CSV table of C-alpha atoms in Angstrom, one decimal:
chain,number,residue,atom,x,y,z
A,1,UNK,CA,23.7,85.6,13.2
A,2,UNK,CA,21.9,84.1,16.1
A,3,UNK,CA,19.4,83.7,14.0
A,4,UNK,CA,21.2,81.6,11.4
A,5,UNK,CA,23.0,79.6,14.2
A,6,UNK,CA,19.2,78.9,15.7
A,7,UNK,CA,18.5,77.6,11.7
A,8,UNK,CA,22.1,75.5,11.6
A,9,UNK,CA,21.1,74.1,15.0
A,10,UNK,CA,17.4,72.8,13.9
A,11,UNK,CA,18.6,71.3,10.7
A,12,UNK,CA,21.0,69.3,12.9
A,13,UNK,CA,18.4,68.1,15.2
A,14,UNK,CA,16.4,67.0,12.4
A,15,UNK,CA,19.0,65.3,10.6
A,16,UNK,CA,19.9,63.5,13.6
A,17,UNK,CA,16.3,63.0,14.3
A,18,UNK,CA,16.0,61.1,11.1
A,19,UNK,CA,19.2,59.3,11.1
A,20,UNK,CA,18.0,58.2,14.8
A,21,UNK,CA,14.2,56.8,13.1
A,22,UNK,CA,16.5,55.2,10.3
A,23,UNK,CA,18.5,53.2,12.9
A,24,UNK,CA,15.8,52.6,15.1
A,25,UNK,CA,13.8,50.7,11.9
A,26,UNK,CA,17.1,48.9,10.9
A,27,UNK,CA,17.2,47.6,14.4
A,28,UNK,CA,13.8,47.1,14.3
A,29,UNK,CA,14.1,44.7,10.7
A,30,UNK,CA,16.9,43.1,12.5
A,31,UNK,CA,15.5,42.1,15.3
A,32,UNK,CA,12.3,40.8,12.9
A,33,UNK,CA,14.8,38.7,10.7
A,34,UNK,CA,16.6,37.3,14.0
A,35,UNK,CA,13.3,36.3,15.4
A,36,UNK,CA,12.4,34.7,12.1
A,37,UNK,CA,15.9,32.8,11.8
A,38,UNK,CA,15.0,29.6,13.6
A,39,UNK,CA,11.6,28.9,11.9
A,40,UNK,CA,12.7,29.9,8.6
A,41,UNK,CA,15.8,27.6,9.0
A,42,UNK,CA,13.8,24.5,10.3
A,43,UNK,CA,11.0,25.6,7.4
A,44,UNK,CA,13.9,25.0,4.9
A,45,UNK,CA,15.1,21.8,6.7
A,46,UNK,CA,11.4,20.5,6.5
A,47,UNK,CA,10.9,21.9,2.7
A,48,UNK,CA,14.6,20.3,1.5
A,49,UNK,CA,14.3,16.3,3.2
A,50,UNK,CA,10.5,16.1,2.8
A,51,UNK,CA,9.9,17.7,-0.6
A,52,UNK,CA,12.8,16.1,-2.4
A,53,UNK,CA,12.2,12.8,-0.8
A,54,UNK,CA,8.5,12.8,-1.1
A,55,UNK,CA,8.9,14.5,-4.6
A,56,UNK,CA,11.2,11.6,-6.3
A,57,UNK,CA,9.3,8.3,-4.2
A,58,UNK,CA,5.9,10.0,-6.4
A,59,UNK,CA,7.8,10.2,-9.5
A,60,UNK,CA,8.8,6.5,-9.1
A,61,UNK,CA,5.6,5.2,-7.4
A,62,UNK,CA,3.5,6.7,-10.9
A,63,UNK,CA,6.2,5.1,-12.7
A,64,UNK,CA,5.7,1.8,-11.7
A,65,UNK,CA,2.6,2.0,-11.5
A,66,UNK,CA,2.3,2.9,-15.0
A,67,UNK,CA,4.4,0.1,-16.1
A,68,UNK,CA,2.2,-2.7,-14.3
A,69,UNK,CA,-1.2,-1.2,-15.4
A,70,UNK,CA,0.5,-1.2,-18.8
A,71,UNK,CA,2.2,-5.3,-18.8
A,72,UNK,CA,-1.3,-6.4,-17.3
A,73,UNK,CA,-3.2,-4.3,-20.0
A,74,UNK,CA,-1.1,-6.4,-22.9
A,75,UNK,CA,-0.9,-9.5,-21.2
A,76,UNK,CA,-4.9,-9.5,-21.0
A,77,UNK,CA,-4.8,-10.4,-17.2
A,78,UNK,CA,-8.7,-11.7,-15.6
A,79,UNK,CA,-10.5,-9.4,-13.8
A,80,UNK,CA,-10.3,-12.0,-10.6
A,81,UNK,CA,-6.6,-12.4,-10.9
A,82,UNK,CA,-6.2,-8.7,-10.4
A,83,UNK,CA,-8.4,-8.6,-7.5
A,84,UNK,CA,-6.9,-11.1,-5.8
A,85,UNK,CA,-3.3,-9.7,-6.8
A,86,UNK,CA,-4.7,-6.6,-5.0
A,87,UNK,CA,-6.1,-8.4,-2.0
A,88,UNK,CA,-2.5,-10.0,-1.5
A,89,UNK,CA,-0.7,-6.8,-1.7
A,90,UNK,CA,-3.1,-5.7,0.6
A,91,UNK,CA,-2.0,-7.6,3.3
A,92,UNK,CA,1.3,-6.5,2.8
A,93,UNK,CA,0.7,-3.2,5.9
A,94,UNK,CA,-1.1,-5.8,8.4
A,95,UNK,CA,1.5,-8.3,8.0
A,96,UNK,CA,4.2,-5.6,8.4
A,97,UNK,CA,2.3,-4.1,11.2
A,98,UNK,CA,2.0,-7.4,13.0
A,99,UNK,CA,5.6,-8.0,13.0
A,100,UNK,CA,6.1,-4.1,14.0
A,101,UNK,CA,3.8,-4.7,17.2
A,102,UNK,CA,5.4,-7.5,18.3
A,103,UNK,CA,9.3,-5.8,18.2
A,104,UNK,CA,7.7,-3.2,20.4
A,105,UNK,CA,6.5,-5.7,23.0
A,106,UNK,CA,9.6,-7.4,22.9
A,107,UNK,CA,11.3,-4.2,23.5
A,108,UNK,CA,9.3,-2.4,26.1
A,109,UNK,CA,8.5,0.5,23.7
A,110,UNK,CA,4.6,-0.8,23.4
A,111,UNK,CA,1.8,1.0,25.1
A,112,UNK,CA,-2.1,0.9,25.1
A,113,UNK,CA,-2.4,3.6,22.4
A,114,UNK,CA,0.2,1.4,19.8
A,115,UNK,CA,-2.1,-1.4,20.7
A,116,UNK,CA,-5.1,0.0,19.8
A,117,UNK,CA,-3.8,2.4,16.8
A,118,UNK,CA,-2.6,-1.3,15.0
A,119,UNK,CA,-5.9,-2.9,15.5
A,120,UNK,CA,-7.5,0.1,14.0
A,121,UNK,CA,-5.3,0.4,11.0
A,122,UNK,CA,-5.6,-3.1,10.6
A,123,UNK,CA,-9.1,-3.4,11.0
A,124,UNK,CA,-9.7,-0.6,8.2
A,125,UNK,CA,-7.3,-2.4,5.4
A,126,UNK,CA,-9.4,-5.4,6.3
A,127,UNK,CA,-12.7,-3.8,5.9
A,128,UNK,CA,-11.7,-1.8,2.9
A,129,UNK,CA,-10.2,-4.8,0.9
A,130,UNK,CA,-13.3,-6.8,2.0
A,131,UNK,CA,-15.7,-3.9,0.4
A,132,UNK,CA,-13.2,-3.9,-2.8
A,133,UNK,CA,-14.0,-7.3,-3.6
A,134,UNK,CA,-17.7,-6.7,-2.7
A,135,UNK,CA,-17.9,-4.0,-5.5
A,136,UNK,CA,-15.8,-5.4,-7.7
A,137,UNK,CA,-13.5,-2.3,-7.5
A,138,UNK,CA,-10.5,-4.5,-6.3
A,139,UNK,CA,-9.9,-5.6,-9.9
A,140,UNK,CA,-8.8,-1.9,-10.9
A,141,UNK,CA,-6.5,-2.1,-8.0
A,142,UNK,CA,-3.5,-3.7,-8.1
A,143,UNK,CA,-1.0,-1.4,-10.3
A,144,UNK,CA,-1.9,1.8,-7.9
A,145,UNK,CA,-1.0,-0.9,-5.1
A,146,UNK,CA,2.0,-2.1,-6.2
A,147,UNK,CA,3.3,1.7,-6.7
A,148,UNK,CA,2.1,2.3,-3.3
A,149,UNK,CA,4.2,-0.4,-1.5
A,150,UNK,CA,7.4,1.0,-4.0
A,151,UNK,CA,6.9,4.4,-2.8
A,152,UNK,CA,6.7,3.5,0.5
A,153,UNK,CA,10.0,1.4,0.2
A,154,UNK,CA,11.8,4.4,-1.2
A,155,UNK,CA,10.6,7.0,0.9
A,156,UNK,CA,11.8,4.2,4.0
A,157,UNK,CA,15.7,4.0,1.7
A,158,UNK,CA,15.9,7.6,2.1
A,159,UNK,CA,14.8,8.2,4.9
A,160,UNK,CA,17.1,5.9,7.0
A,161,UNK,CA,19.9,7.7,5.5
A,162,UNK,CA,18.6,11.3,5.7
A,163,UNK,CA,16.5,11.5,8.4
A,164,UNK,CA,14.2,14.6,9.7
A,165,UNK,CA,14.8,15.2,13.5
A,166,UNK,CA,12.5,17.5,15.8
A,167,UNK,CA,13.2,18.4,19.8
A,168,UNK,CA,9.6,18.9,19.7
A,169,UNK,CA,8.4,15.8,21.8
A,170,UNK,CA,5.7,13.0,21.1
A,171,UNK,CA,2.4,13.6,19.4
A,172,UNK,CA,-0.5,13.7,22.0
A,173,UNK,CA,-4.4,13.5,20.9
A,174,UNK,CA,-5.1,17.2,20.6
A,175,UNK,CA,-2.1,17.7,18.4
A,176,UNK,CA,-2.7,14.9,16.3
A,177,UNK,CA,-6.4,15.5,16.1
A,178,UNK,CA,-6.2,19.3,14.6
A,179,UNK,CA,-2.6,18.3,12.3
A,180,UNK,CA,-5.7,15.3,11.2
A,181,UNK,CA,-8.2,17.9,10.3
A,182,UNK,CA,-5.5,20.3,8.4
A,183,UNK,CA,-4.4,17.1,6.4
A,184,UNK,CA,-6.7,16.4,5.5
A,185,UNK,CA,-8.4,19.7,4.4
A,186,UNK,CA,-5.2,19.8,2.5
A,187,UNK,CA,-5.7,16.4,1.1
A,188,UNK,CA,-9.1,17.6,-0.4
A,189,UNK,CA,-7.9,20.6,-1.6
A,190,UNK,CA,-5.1,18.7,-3.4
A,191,UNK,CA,-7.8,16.4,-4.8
A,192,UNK,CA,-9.7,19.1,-6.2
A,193,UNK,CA,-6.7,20.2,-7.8
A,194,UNK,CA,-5.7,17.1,-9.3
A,195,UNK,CA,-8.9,16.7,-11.2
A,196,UNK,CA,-7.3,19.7,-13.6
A,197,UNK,CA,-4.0,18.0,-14.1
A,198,UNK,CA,-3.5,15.8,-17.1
A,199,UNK,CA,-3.6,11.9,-15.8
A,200,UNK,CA,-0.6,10.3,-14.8
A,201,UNK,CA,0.6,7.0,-13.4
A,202,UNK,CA,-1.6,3.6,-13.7
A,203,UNK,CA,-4.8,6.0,-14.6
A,204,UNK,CA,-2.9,6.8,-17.7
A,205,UNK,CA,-1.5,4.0,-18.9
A,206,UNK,CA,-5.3,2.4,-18.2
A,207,UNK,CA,-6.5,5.6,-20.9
A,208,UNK,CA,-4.2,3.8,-23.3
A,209,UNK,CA,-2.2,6.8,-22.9
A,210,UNK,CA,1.5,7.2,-23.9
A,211,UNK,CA,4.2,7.8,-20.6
A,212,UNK,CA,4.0,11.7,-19.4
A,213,UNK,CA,7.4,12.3,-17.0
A,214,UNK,CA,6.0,15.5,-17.2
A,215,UNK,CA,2.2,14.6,-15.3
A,216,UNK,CA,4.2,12.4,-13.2
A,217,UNK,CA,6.3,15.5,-12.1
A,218,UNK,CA,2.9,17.4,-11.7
A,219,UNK,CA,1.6,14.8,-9.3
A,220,UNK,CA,4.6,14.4,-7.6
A,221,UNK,CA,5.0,18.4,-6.9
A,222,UNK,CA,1.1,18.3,-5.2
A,223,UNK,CA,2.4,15.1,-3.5
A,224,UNK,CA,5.2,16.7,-2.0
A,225,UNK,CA,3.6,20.2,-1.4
A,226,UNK,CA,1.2,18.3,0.5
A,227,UNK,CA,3.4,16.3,2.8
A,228,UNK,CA,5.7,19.1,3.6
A,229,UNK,CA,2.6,20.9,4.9
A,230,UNK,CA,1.4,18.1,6.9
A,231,UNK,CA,4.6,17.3,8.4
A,232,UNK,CA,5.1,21.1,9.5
A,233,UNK,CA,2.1,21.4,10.8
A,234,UNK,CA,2.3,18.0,13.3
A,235,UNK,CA,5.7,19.6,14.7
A,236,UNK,CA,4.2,23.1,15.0
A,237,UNK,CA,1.4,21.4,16.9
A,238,UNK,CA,3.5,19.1,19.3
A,239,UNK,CA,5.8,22.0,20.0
A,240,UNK,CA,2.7,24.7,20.8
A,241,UNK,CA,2.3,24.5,24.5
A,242,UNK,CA,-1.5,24.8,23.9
A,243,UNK,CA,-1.9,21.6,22.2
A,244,UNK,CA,1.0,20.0,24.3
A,245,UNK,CA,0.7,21.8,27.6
A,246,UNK,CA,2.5,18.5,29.3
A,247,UNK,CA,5.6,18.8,27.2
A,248,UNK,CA,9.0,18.3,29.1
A,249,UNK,CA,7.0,18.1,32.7
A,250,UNK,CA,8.7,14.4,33.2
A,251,UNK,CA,12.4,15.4,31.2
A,252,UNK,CA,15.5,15.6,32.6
A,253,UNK,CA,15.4,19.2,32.9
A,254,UNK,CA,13.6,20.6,36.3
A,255,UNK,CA,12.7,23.8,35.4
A,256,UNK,CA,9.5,24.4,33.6
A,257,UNK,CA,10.2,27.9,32.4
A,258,UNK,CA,13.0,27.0,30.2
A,259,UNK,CA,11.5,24.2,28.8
A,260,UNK,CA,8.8,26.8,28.2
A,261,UNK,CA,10.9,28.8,26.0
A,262,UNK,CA,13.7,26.1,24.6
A,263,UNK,CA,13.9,26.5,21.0
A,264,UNK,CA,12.0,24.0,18.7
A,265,UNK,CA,14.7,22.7,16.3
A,266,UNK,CA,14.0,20.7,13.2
A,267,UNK,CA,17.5,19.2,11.1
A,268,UNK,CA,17.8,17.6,8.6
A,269,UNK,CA,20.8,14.9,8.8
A,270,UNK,CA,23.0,12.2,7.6
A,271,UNK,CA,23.6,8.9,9.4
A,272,UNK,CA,24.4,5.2,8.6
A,273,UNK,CA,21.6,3.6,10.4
A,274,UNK,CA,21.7,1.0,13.0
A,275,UNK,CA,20.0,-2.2,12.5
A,276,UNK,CA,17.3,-1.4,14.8
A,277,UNK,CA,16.9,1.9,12.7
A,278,UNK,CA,16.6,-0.1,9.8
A,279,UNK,CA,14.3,-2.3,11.0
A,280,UNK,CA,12.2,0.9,12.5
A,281,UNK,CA,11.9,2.2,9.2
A,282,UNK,CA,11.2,-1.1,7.1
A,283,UNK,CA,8.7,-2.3,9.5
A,284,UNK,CA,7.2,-0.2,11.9
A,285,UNK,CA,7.0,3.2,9.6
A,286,UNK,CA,6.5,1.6,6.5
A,287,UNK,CA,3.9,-1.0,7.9
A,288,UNK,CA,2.0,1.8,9.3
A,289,UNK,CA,2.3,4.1,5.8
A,290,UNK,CA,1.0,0.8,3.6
A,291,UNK,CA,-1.9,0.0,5.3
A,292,UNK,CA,-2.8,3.7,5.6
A,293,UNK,CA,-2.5,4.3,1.8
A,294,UNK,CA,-3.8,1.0,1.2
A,295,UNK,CA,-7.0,1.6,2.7
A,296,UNK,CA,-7.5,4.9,1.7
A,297,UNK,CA,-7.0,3.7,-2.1
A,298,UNK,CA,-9.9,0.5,-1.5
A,299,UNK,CA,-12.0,2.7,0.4
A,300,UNK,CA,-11.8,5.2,-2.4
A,301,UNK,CA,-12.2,2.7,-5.0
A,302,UNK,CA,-15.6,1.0,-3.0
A,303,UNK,CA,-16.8,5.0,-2.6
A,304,UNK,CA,-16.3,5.3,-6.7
A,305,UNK,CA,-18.0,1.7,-7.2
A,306,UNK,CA,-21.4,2.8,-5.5
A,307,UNK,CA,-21.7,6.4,-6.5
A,308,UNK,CA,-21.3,5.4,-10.2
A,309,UNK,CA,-24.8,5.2,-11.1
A,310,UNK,CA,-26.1,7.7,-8.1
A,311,UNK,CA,-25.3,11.0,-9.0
A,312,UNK,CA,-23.6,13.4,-11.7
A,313,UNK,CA,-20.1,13.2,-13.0
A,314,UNK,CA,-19.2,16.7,-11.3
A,315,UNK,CA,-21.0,15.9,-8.1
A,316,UNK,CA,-19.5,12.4,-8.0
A,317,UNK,CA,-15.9,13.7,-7.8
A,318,UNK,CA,-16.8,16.2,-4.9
A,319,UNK,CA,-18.5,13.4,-3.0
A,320,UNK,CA,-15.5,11.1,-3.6
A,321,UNK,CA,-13.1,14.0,-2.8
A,322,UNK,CA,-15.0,14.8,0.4
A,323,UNK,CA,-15.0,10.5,1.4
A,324,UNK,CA,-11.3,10.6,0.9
A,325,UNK,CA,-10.7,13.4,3.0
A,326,UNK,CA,-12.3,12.1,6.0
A,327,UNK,CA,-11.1,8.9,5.7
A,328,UNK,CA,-7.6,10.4,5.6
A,329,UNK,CA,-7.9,12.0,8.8
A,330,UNK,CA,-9.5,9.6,10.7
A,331,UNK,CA,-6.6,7.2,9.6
A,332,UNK,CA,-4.4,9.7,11.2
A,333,UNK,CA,-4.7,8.8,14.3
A,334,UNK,CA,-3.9,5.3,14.2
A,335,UNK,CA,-0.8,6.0,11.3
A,336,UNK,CA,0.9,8.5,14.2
A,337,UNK,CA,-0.3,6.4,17.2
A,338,UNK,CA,1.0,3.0,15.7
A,339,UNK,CA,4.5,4.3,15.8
A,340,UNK,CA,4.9,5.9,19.3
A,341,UNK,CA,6.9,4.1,21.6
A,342,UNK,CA,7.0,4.4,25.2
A,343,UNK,CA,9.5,6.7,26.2
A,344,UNK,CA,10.9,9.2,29.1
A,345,UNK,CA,10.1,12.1,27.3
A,346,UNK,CA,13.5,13.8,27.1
A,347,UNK,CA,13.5,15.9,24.4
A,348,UNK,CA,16.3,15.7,22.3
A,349,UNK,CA,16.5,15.8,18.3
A,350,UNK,CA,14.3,12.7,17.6
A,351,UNK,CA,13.1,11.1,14.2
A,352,UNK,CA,10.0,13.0,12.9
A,353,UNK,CA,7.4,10.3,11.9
A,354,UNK,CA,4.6,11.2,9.6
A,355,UNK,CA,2.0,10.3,7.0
């Protein structure tokens, strides 16, 4: 019997044994899926306000577009009166810019990297309109404009009204600078990708093609896949105490440690904004967005104009691809510098600005 009891007594321990491994991996995944709460929640937040947003401005901006590449295509419009139609909207991000510059002197919020990060901007829609009419590519422009500043309006309406807040502080130069080079990696990869989806937008209606809601959609999913990723990665970057190793020294709070390990918190929300909120989005932000995808579009379009007759068809859209990509990042800097005020640095749930 002692035997048996010996038996009974080593079947228990290893029962218990297991029950004990079984507990200690539940606690184990627990701990795992607590861990992962907060940046799979402010993941969602991002993926929700962004995607939708960004997803239903692209859908309208390919709209439009389609429908003034389509009236200008019936109504026979000269080559000149596009290209200055497209110079004009062109001016559109300075002008804004301008008037955003001089609220934040007025205000107190300007410093020297604002300053410089609106001449910049400036400076390249300049240069890039000027080239457009050089190459004669300015002609082809104006419907892809005119979608631009729409998109831009929209994604400024919604925006106001369902803002994306971060506690993760103001972007610095080494945050920006590697959230730049993953844009625009992303942007190229996005390019390349777009070459195998059917044409939408003003480059189908100037095929003579029928409407497509359904290449709009396409474009408008890569679009907002795209933005989502860029605008996770610039909070991830101000929030990493690598990139941002200054973050919270000058706050409110005095001790370093627990600014060290405070949560980063991203939210989506719903407000009725103010009418310097308004006014934040309409000329500030958006100034800053329209002259960035305004000169990306006429650099582009010069790029196209002068490898035309240089090298191959495939080749050609890699080269083109690979101009774009730079020239979106570079623009980066000057899109996220344009729009930081001065502030004390006290990191509460503020308005994330992006591309």
């Amino acid at each position: 019997s002692g035997i048996f009891n010996l038996i009974g007594e080593g079947n228990t321990t290893g029962a218990e044994s297991r029950i004990d491994r079984l507990k200690a991996v539940i606690e184990a995944g627990m701990e795992l899926l607590e861990a992962a709460k907060g940046p799979g929640l402010n993941l969602l937040n991002i993926t929700v306000n962004t995607g939708m947003v960004i997803a239903l401005a692209t859908a309208l901006r390919q709209y439009v577009g389609y429908l003034v590449e389509e009236a200008m295509r019936d109504g026979d419009t000269p080559e000149a009166s596009r290209a200055w139609a497209a110079v004009a909207v062109a001016m559109i991000g300075p002008a804004l810019t301008l008037m955003g510059a001089i609220r934040r002197e007025f205000s107190g919020e300007a410093s020297w990297k604002s300053r410089v990060a609106c001449l910049c901007m400036a400076s390249a829609v300049m240069g890039s309109a000027l080239g457009a009419v050089l190459t004669g590519a300015a002609s082809k422009l104006f419907p892809a404009m005119t979608g631009s500043v729409v998109y831009i309006t929209a994604r400024a309406v919604a925006q106001s009204f369902f803002p994306l807040k971060d506690n993760a502080g103001p972007a610095n130069l080494a945050a920006t600078g590697v959230t730049a080079a993953a844009y625009g990696a992303g942007q190229f990869a996005l390019a390349e990708l777009g070459k195998a989806m059917p044409l939408s937008g003003p480059a189908r209606a100037a095929e003579g093609l029928g409407y497509d809601f359904g290449a709009d959609a396409i474009q408008a999913g890569l679009n907002a896949l795209g933005m989502v990723a860029d605008v996770a990665t610039l909070i991830a970057c101000k929030s990493w105490h690598v990139l941002s190793p200054q973050r919270g020294l000058d706050s409110v709070f005095s001790d370093p440690e627990s600014l060290q390990q405070m949560a980063l918190e991203v939210r989506a929300g719903v407000q009725w904004p103010t009418r310097t909120q308004l006014a934040d989005a309409f000329v500030n932000v958006a100034g800053a967005r329209i002259s960035f995808g305004h000169a990306v579009s006429m650099f582009v379009a010069v790029v196209t104009a002068l490898l035309s007759d240089q090298v191959g068809e495939g080749t050609q859209g890699h080269l083109i691809n690979g101009c774009f990509a730079v020239m979106v990042a570079l623009l980066y800097f000057p899109l996220i510098f344009a729009n930081l005020k001065q502030t004390n640095n006290t990191y509460a749930l503020q308005e994330t600005t992006t591309s």
